[in-house]
Amino acid sequence: MWVGRWKTHAVRGRAAMTTISWTTRMSSTSTASVESMEAFVSHVTRGNNLAAAWSEHHDRHDNRGSAPWIHPTAIVHPSAAIGHNAHIGPYSIIGPDVELEDGVFLQAHVIVEGKTRIGRDTVIHPFACIGGEPQDKKHARQGSNSSSSTSSLVIGDNCIIREHVTIHGSTSYTLDTPTTVGNDCWILCGAHIGHDCSVGNRVVLSNNVCVAGHVEIGDFAIIGGQVGLKQHIKIGTLAMIGGKSAVDGDVLPYGLAIGNRAKIAGLNLIGLRRAKVSRQDIKLMLRMYRYMFGVPSCNKTAFAPALDLAAKESIVLRAEEVKTYLLDQQVDSATHPMVHEMVDFVLDSPNRFRSSMCAAVIPSASASSKSWSTASQQ
């Protein structure tokens, strides 16, 4: 049934109707905290003129029922599905299996290929290449005999994808699991998202970030410029990674990571405060983190010293102790979801057999010393 879409034929400027349902991934955080996190990410990305430009675009095209605008130099395959009010700029190329939702705005020289869906009101800047074949030799062997694309990619609503960004589709051996990018993400100049990645909602990837294949990035995470993320790792919710870091392990939710190779340097306290997390929960999260990751008590940890629990050899065993402590103290997951998310992330780490937890930066025994060391927690 064709309703509310434009079917493409030989005449450029019409597009095929496709009914697409979007499922927003739900975070384990409370609604109030999610709203505050959104405000925090907006604060981080403020000052850009894109919002004003996009608002002007909507002012010119308020009628959602209008046909898409396609520049005469653009090449759009007749089988592509283009939503109402979409804009396809000069010299852009749209493949046969592409679906652009209502209001998608492609500037000049944008290439979209593969089995790619792009959500409503997403803006893509010049020279971005979206939905290309994965850089994976196993995919090349398995997919070489297929006449149609075996790579798939889903990008959410209201994303900003800047110049020279590359986002690859999934591999043929991952069945029907596409590479995914959530809603309201900022993917800045020169960033790369590899095959089979899962990027959450409201994520910021700064300039020249390289995300290898099979990486999972949680909601509200902020990745600094020129960061490299190794394949198969997981970045937790609202984690922040400092610029030029090389990350080869899982980063704790709400954690701060920096370095080559990256280590956990503490919790994202500014982000937690802006998310209006209670002082009591922040203190408990700090105490849990310092116990699980072996951060010793000193003058700098007087506000929230490590939990006084039994000494255990590994971070997973210490996480089990913390989980028992939370149950004994009746700190339930319904009212303290972030607290439990931190512990569960560590407890689940053995199941992520292709990655390991990032270790923490450990201060020296002397509280006044400026020297730092790291210790293995696996």
Short mmCIF file of C-alpha atoms in Angstrom, two decimals:
data_model
loop_
_atom_site.label_atom_id
_atom_site.label_comp_id
_atom_site.label_asym_id
_atom_site.label_seq_id
_atom_site.Cartn_x
_atom_site.Cartn_y
_atom_site.Cartn_z
CA MET A 1 0.00 0.00 0.00
CA TRP A 2 1.54 3.26 -1.16
CA VAL A 3 0.60 6.13 1.12
CA GLY A 4 2.41 9.41 1.70
CA ARG A 5 5.48 8.63 -0.40
CA TRP A 6 6.74 9.31 -3.88
CA LYS A 7 7.55 6.43 -6.23
CA THR A 8 10.67 6.93 -8.37
CA HIS A 9 10.47 6.26 -12.09
CA ALA A 10 12.43 7.68 -14.97
CA VAL A 11 11.44 11.19 -13.89
CA ARG A 12 13.95 12.55 -11.39
CA GLY A 13 12.47 14.16 -8.31
CA ARG A 14 9.97 11.48 -7.33
CA ALA A 15 10.70 8.81 -4.79
CA ALA A 16 9.38 5.48 -3.59
CA MET A 17 7.15 5.16 -0.57
CA THR A 18 8.48 3.04 2.22
CA THR A 19 6.93 2.59 5.63
CA ILE A 20 9.70 2.48 8.19
CA SER A 21 9.25 2.03 11.91
CA TRP A 22 11.98 3.28 14.18
CA THR A 23 12.65 1.70 17.55
CA THR A 24 14.39 4.00 20.00
CA ARG A 25 16.82 2.17 22.21
CA MET A 26 15.95 2.68 25.84
CA SER A 27 18.67 3.44 28.32
CA SER A 28 18.57 1.99 31.82
CA THR A 29 18.62 5.51 33.21
CA SER A 30 15.58 7.30 34.55
CA THR A 31 13.57 9.70 32.38
CA ALA A 32 14.69 12.74 34.35
CA SER A 33 18.33 11.74 34.01
CA VAL A 34 17.94 11.10 30.28
CA GLU A 35 16.49 14.57 29.77
CA SER A 36 19.36 16.08 31.74
CA MET A 37 21.90 14.06 29.76
CA GLU A 38 20.39 15.42 26.56
CA ALA A 39 20.87 18.93 27.92
CA PHE A 40 24.48 18.06 28.77
CA VAL A 41 25.23 16.82 25.26
CA SER A 42 23.54 19.91 23.82
CA HIS A 43 25.85 22.00 26.01
CA VAL A 44 28.90 20.16 24.67
CA THR A 45 27.85 20.67 21.05
CA ARG A 46 26.53 24.20 21.34
CA GLY A 47 27.84 27.08 19.27
CA ASN A 48 27.40 25.38 15.91
CA ASN A 49 25.36 27.17 13.24
CA LEU A 50 23.88 23.97 11.85
CA ALA A 51 20.74 24.22 13.96
CA ALA A 52 19.95 27.67 12.58
CA ALA A 53 20.60 26.56 9.00
CA TRP A 54 18.40 23.51 9.41
CA SER A 55 15.65 25.62 10.97
CA GLU A 56 15.79 27.87 7.91
CA HIS A 57 15.48 24.80 5.69
CA HIS A 58 12.31 23.77 7.54
CA ASP A 59 10.91 27.28 7.23
CA ARG A 60 11.23 26.98 3.47
CA HIS A 61 9.69 23.51 3.40
CA ASP A 62 7.02 23.38 6.09
CA ASN A 63 4.74 21.17 4.02
CA ARG A 64 5.65 17.58 4.88
CA GLY A 65 3.66 16.39 1.87
CA SER A 66 5.91 18.12 -0.64
CA ALA A 67 7.99 16.19 -3.14
CA PRO A 68 11.72 15.79 -2.55
CA TRP A 69 14.10 18.25 -4.17
CA ILE A 70 16.83 16.62 -6.26
CA HIS A 71 19.55 18.63 -7.96
CA PRO A 72 19.85 17.98 -11.71
CA THR A 73 23.43 16.76 -11.32
CA ALA A 74 22.55 14.21 -8.63
CA ILE A 75 22.25 10.54 -9.61
CA VAL A 76 19.36 8.77 -7.86
CA HIS A 77 18.60 5.14 -8.70
CA PRO A 78 14.95 4.59 -9.71
CA SER A 79 14.56 1.97 -6.96
CA ALA A 80 15.67 4.30 -4.17
CA ALA A 81 13.00 5.35 -1.67
CA ILE A 82 13.01 9.07 -0.95
CA GLY A 83 10.75 10.62 1.68
CA HIS A 84 8.76 13.83 1.60
CA ASN A 85 10.68 17.09 1.70
CA ALA A 86 14.07 15.40 1.29
CA HIS A 87 16.91 17.42 -0.28
CA ILE A 88 19.57 15.79 -2.44
CA GLY A 89 22.35 18.19 -3.35
CA PRO A 90 24.61 18.53 -6.39
CA TYR A 91 26.63 15.52 -7.56
CA SER A 92 25.28 13.25 -4.83
CA ILE A 93 24.82 9.57 -5.68
CA ILE A 94 22.01 7.45 -4.19
CA GLY A 95 22.06 3.66 -4.68
CA PRO A 96 19.16 1.30 -5.44
CA ASP A 97 18.68 -0.07 -1.91
CA VAL A 98 18.76 3.30 -0.13
CA GLU A 99 15.82 4.67 1.87
CA LEU A 100 15.84 8.33 2.90
CA GLU A 101 13.17 9.32 5.42
CA ASP A 102 11.25 12.61 5.40
CA GLY A 103 13.33 15.75 5.60
CA VAL A 104 16.75 14.17 5.06
CA PHE A 105 19.13 16.86 3.79
CA LEU A 106 22.11 15.76 1.69
CA GLN A 107 24.51 18.49 0.71
CA ALA A 108 26.78 18.28 -2.34
CA HIS A 109 28.90 15.25 -3.23
CA VAL A 110 27.31 12.80 -0.77
CA ILE A 111 27.38 9.09 -1.62
CA VAL A 112 24.81 6.75 -0.03
CA GLU A 113 24.96 3.10 -1.06
CA GLY A 114 24.21 -0.40 0.21
CA LYS A 115 21.03 -1.32 2.06
CA THR A 116 20.97 1.96 3.96
CA ARG A 117 18.15 3.72 5.79
CA ILE A 118 18.61 7.29 7.00
CA GLY A 119 16.18 8.74 9.55
CA ARG A 120 14.09 11.88 9.45
CA ASP A 121 15.76 15.29 9.35
CA THR A 122 19.30 13.93 9.33
CA VAL A 123 21.80 16.30 7.69
CA ILE A 124 24.82 14.96 5.78
CA HIS A 125 27.61 17.28 4.66
CA PRO A 126 29.80 17.15 1.54
CA PHE A 127 32.01 14.20 0.65
CA ALA A 128 30.52 11.85 3.24
CA CYS A 129 30.39 8.21 2.10
CA ILE A 130 27.58 6.30 3.78
CA GLY A 131 26.78 2.58 3.62
CA GLY A 132 29.87 1.38 1.78
CA GLU A 133 31.15 -2.17 1.79
CA PRO A 134 32.98 -3.17 4.99
CA GLN A 135 36.74 -3.39 5.10
CA ASP A 136 36.68 -7.05 6.06
CA LYS A 137 38.30 -9.91 4.13
CA LYS A 138 35.78 -12.50 5.35
CA HIS A 139 32.96 -10.36 4.00
CA ALA A 140 34.76 -10.02 0.67
CA ARG A 141 35.03 -13.82 0.33
CA GLN A 142 31.43 -14.55 1.33
CA GLY A 143 29.79 -11.66 -0.49
CA SER A 144 31.64 -11.76 -3.80
CA ASN A 145 29.11 -14.02 -5.54
CA SER A 146 26.08 -11.90 -4.66
CA SER A 147 24.63 -9.52 -7.24
CA SER A 148 22.96 -7.32 -4.60
CA SER A 149 24.43 -5.59 -1.60
CA THR A 150 24.96 -7.72 1.50
CA SER A 151 25.82 -4.74 3.70
CA SER A 152 23.17 -2.92 5.71
CA LEU A 153 23.16 0.30 7.71
CA VAL A 154 20.51 2.11 9.75
CA ILE A 155 20.98 5.75 10.82
CA GLY A 156 18.47 7.38 13.17
CA ASP A 157 16.66 10.70 13.18
CA ASN A 158 18.11 14.20 13.56
CA CYS A 159 21.75 13.22 13.16
CA ILE A 160 24.47 15.61 12.00
CA ILE A 161 27.08 13.90 9.80
CA ARG A 162 29.88 16.22 8.80
CA GLU A 163 32.38 16.39 5.94
CA HIS A 164 34.38 13.31 4.86
CA VAL A 165 32.67 10.96 7.32
CA THR A 166 32.65 7.28 6.33
CA ILE A 167 30.15 4.79 7.79
CA HIS A 168 30.33 1.21 6.54
CA GLY A 169 27.54 -1.33 6.32
CA SER A 170 27.50 -4.66 8.11
CA THR A 171 29.35 -7.79 7.03
CA SER A 172 27.70 -10.68 5.23
CA TYR A 173 28.44 -13.08 8.10
CA THR A 174 26.45 -11.07 10.68
CA LEU A 175 23.16 -12.19 9.08
CA ASP A 176 20.47 -9.52 9.42
CA THR A 177 22.21 -7.32 12.00
CA PRO A 178 22.99 -3.93 10.44
CA THR A 179 25.51 -1.31 11.44
CA THR A 180 23.44 1.14 13.48
CA VAL A 181 23.70 4.80 14.48
CA GLY A 182 21.07 6.11 16.91
CA ASN A 183 19.08 9.33 17.01
CA ASP A 184 20.51 12.83 17.51
CA CYS A 185 24.15 11.85 17.02
CA TRP A 186 26.92 14.24 16.01
CA ILE A 187 29.47 12.55 13.74
CA LEU A 188 32.07 15.24 13.08
CA CYS A 189 34.57 15.83 10.26
CA GLY A 190 36.62 12.87 9.10
CA ALA A 191 35.19 10.36 11.56
CA HIS A 192 34.93 6.69 10.57
CA ILE A 193 32.45 4.11 11.86
CA GLY A 194 33.37 0.58 10.84
CA HIS A 195 31.22 -2.41 9.98
CA ASP A 196 28.83 -3.98 12.49
CA CYS A 197 29.12 -1.14 15.00
CA SER A 198 26.25 -0.09 17.25
CA VAL A 199 26.27 3.60 18.16
CA GLY A 200 23.65 4.76 20.69
CA ASN A 201 21.54 7.89 20.88
CA ARG A 202 22.98 11.40 21.44
CA VAL A 203 26.56 10.22 20.88
CA VAL A 204 29.28 12.71 19.87
CA LEU A 205 32.19 11.49 17.74
CA SER A 206 34.68 14.33 17.36
CA ASN A 207 36.93 15.02 14.38
CA ASN A 208 38.93 12.10 12.97
CA VAL A 209 37.65 9.51 15.42
CA CYS A 210 38.24 5.99 14.08
CA VAL A 211 35.82 3.33 15.29
CA ALA A 212 36.83 -0.19 14.28
CA GLY A 213 34.38 -2.98 13.51
CA HIS A 214 31.95 -4.50 16.03
CA VAL A 215 32.31 -1.65 18.55
CA GLU A 216 29.33 -0.77 20.75
CA ILE A 217 28.98 2.81 22.01
CA GLY A 218 26.39 3.60 24.68
CA ASP A 219 23.96 6.52 24.76
CA PHE A 220 25.36 10.01 25.47
CA ALA A 221 29.00 8.94 25.11
CA ILE A 222 31.42 11.68 23.99
CA ILE A 223 34.57 10.64 22.11
CA GLY A 224 37.35 13.23 21.78
CA GLY A 225 39.21 14.13 18.61
CA GLN A 226 41.57 11.67 16.91
CA VAL A 227 40.61 8.80 19.21
CA GLY A 228 41.03 5.22 17.99
CA LEU A 229 38.66 2.52 19.25
CA LYS A 230 39.79 -1.09 18.84
CA GLN A 231 37.40 -3.65 17.38
CA HIS A 232 34.90 -5.52 19.61
CA ILE A 233 35.13 -3.15 22.59
CA LYS A 234 32.20 -1.51 24.39
CA ILE A 235 31.96 2.11 25.52
CA GLY A 236 29.48 2.62 28.37
CA THR A 237 26.71 5.18 28.76
CA LEU A 238 27.85 8.81 29.22
CA ALA A 239 31.51 7.80 29.10
CA MET A 240 34.00 10.43 27.94
CA ILE A 241 37.25 9.63 26.15
CA GLY A 242 40.01 12.22 25.94
CA GLY A 243 41.47 13.35 22.63
CA LYS A 244 44.17 11.29 20.88
CA SER A 245 43.51 8.27 23.11
CA ALA A 246 43.96 4.72 21.84
CA VAL A 247 41.29 2.57 23.48
CA ASP A 248 41.75 -1.20 23.43
CA GLY A 249 39.38 -2.17 26.27
CA ASP A 250 35.84 -1.65 27.52
CA VAL A 251 35.18 1.74 29.13
CA LEU A 252 33.01 1.79 32.24
CA PRO A 253 29.65 3.62 32.01
CA TYR A 254 30.02 7.20 33.28
CA GLY A 255 33.80 6.77 33.22
CA LEU A 256 36.59 9.04 31.99
CA ALA A 257 39.28 7.38 29.88
CA ILE A 258 42.46 8.82 28.45
CA GLY A 259 45.85 7.73 27.18
CA ASN A 260 47.62 5.35 24.84
CA ARG A 261 46.61 2.70 25.85
CA ALA A 262 43.61 4.31 27.54
CA LYS A 263 43.03 3.92 31.27
CA ILE A 264 40.05 4.90 33.40
CA ALA A 265 40.94 8.14 35.19
CA GLY A 266 37.75 8.49 37.24
CA LEU A 267 34.07 9.16 36.67
CA ASN A 268 32.46 11.79 34.49
CA LEU A 269 31.42 13.90 37.48
CA ILE A 270 30.54 16.99 35.45
CA GLY A 271 28.31 14.93 33.19
CA LEU A 272 26.66 13.23 36.17
CA ARG A 273 25.98 16.56 37.87
CA ARG A 274 24.55 18.05 34.69
CA ALA A 275 22.39 14.95 34.39
CA LYS A 276 21.06 15.84 37.85
CA VAL A 277 22.19 12.59 39.42
CA SER A 278 21.83 12.87 43.18
CA ARG A 279 24.87 13.58 45.33
CA GLN A 280 24.16 10.36 47.22
CA ASP A 281 24.25 8.26 44.04
CA ILE A 282 27.41 9.97 42.79
CA LYS A 283 29.12 9.25 46.09
CA LEU A 284 28.06 5.60 45.96
CA MET A 285 29.21 5.27 42.35
CA LEU A 286 32.60 6.72 43.26
CA ARG A 287 32.95 4.33 46.19
CA MET A 288 32.00 1.37 43.99
CA TYR A 289 34.41 2.42 41.25
CA ARG A 290 37.29 2.84 43.68
CA TYR A 291 36.69 -0.56 45.25
CA MET A 292 36.19 -2.47 41.99
CA PHE A 293 39.19 -0.89 40.25
CA GLY A 294 41.50 -0.95 43.26
CA VAL A 295 41.90 2.80 43.75
CA PRO A 296 43.35 3.23 47.29
CA SER A 297 41.96 5.69 49.82
CA CYS A 298 43.88 8.93 50.25
CA ASN A 299 43.21 12.61 50.86
CA LYS A 300 41.81 12.98 47.35
CA THR A 301 39.20 10.29 47.98
CA ALA A 302 38.01 11.49 51.40
CA PHE A 303 34.54 12.39 50.09
CA ALA A 304 33.95 8.90 48.74
CA PRO A 305 36.55 6.33 49.83
CA ALA A 306 36.45 2.84 48.36
CA LEU A 307 33.80 0.53 49.78
CA ASP A 308 35.10 -1.41 52.76
CA LEU A 309 34.44 -4.87 51.36
CA ALA A 310 36.42 -8.09 51.22
CA ALA A 311 39.60 -8.02 49.16
CA LYS A 312 39.26 -10.00 45.95
CA GLU A 313 41.79 -10.79 43.24
CA SER A 314 39.85 -9.75 40.14
CA ILE A 315 37.57 -6.90 39.15
CA VAL A 316 34.73 -9.33 38.40
CA LEU A 317 34.90 -10.88 41.87
CA ARG A 318 34.92 -7.41 43.39
CA ALA A 319 31.88 -6.51 41.28
CA GLU A 320 30.10 -9.55 42.71
CA GLU A 321 30.86 -8.26 46.20
CA VAL A 322 29.43 -4.86 45.25
CA LYS A 323 26.27 -6.45 43.86
CA THR A 324 25.74 -8.32 47.12
CA TYR A 325 26.36 -5.12 49.06
CA LEU A 326 23.74 -3.24 47.03
CA LEU A 327 21.17 -5.95 47.64
CA ASP A 328 21.94 -5.99 51.37
CA GLN A 329 21.59 -2.20 51.50
CA GLN A 330 18.33 -2.39 49.52
CA VAL A 331 19.70 -0.21 46.74
CA ASP A 332 17.40 -1.49 44.01
CA SER A 333 17.83 -1.04 40.27
CA ALA A 334 14.45 0.66 39.82
CA THR A 335 15.37 3.73 41.88
CA HIS A 336 19.15 3.63 41.31
CA PRO A 337 19.55 2.41 37.70
CA MET A 338 22.93 4.04 37.06
CA VAL A 339 24.46 2.42 40.12
CA HIS A 340 23.43 -1.04 38.96
CA GLU A 341 24.39 -0.33 35.36
CA MET A 342 28.01 0.23 36.43
CA VAL A 343 28.16 -3.06 38.33
CA ASP A 344 26.34 -5.07 35.68
CA PHE A 345 28.70 -3.73 33.00
CA VAL A 346 31.65 -5.21 34.90
CA LEU A 347 29.84 -8.45 35.73
CA ASP A 348 29.00 -8.95 32.07
CA SER A 349 32.58 -8.35 30.91
CA PRO A 350 33.55 -12.07 30.81
CA ASN A 351 30.78 -12.59 28.24
CA ARG A 352 32.48 -10.04 25.99
CA PHE A 353 35.18 -12.58 25.30
CA ARG A 354 36.88 -10.55 22.59
CA SER A 355 37.55 -7.56 24.83
CA SER A 356 38.57 -6.79 28.40
CA MET A 357 37.94 -3.94 30.81
CA CYS A 358 40.18 -0.89 30.67
CA ALA A 359 42.31 -0.73 33.79
CA ALA A 360 42.24 2.30 36.06
CA VAL A 361 44.91 4.90 36.70
CA ILE A 362 46.07 4.16 40.24
CA PRO A 363 47.50 6.99 42.40
CA SER A 364 50.68 6.24 44.30
CA ALA A 365 50.51 5.38 47.98
CA SER A 366 51.49 8.91 48.96
CA ALA A 367 48.49 11.22 48.73
CA SER A 368 50.72 14.19 48.00
CA SER A 369 52.70 12.47 45.28
CA LYS A 370 52.21 13.56 41.70
CA SER A 371 53.24 10.20 40.28
CA TRP A 372 50.70 7.75 38.93
CA SER A 373 50.80 4.09 38.05
CA THR A 374 48.48 1.54 36.52
CA ALA A 375 47.60 -1.93 37.66
CA SER A 376 46.03 -4.87 35.91
CA GLN A 377 42.57 -5.67 37.18
CA GLN A 378 41.78 -8.68 35.07
#
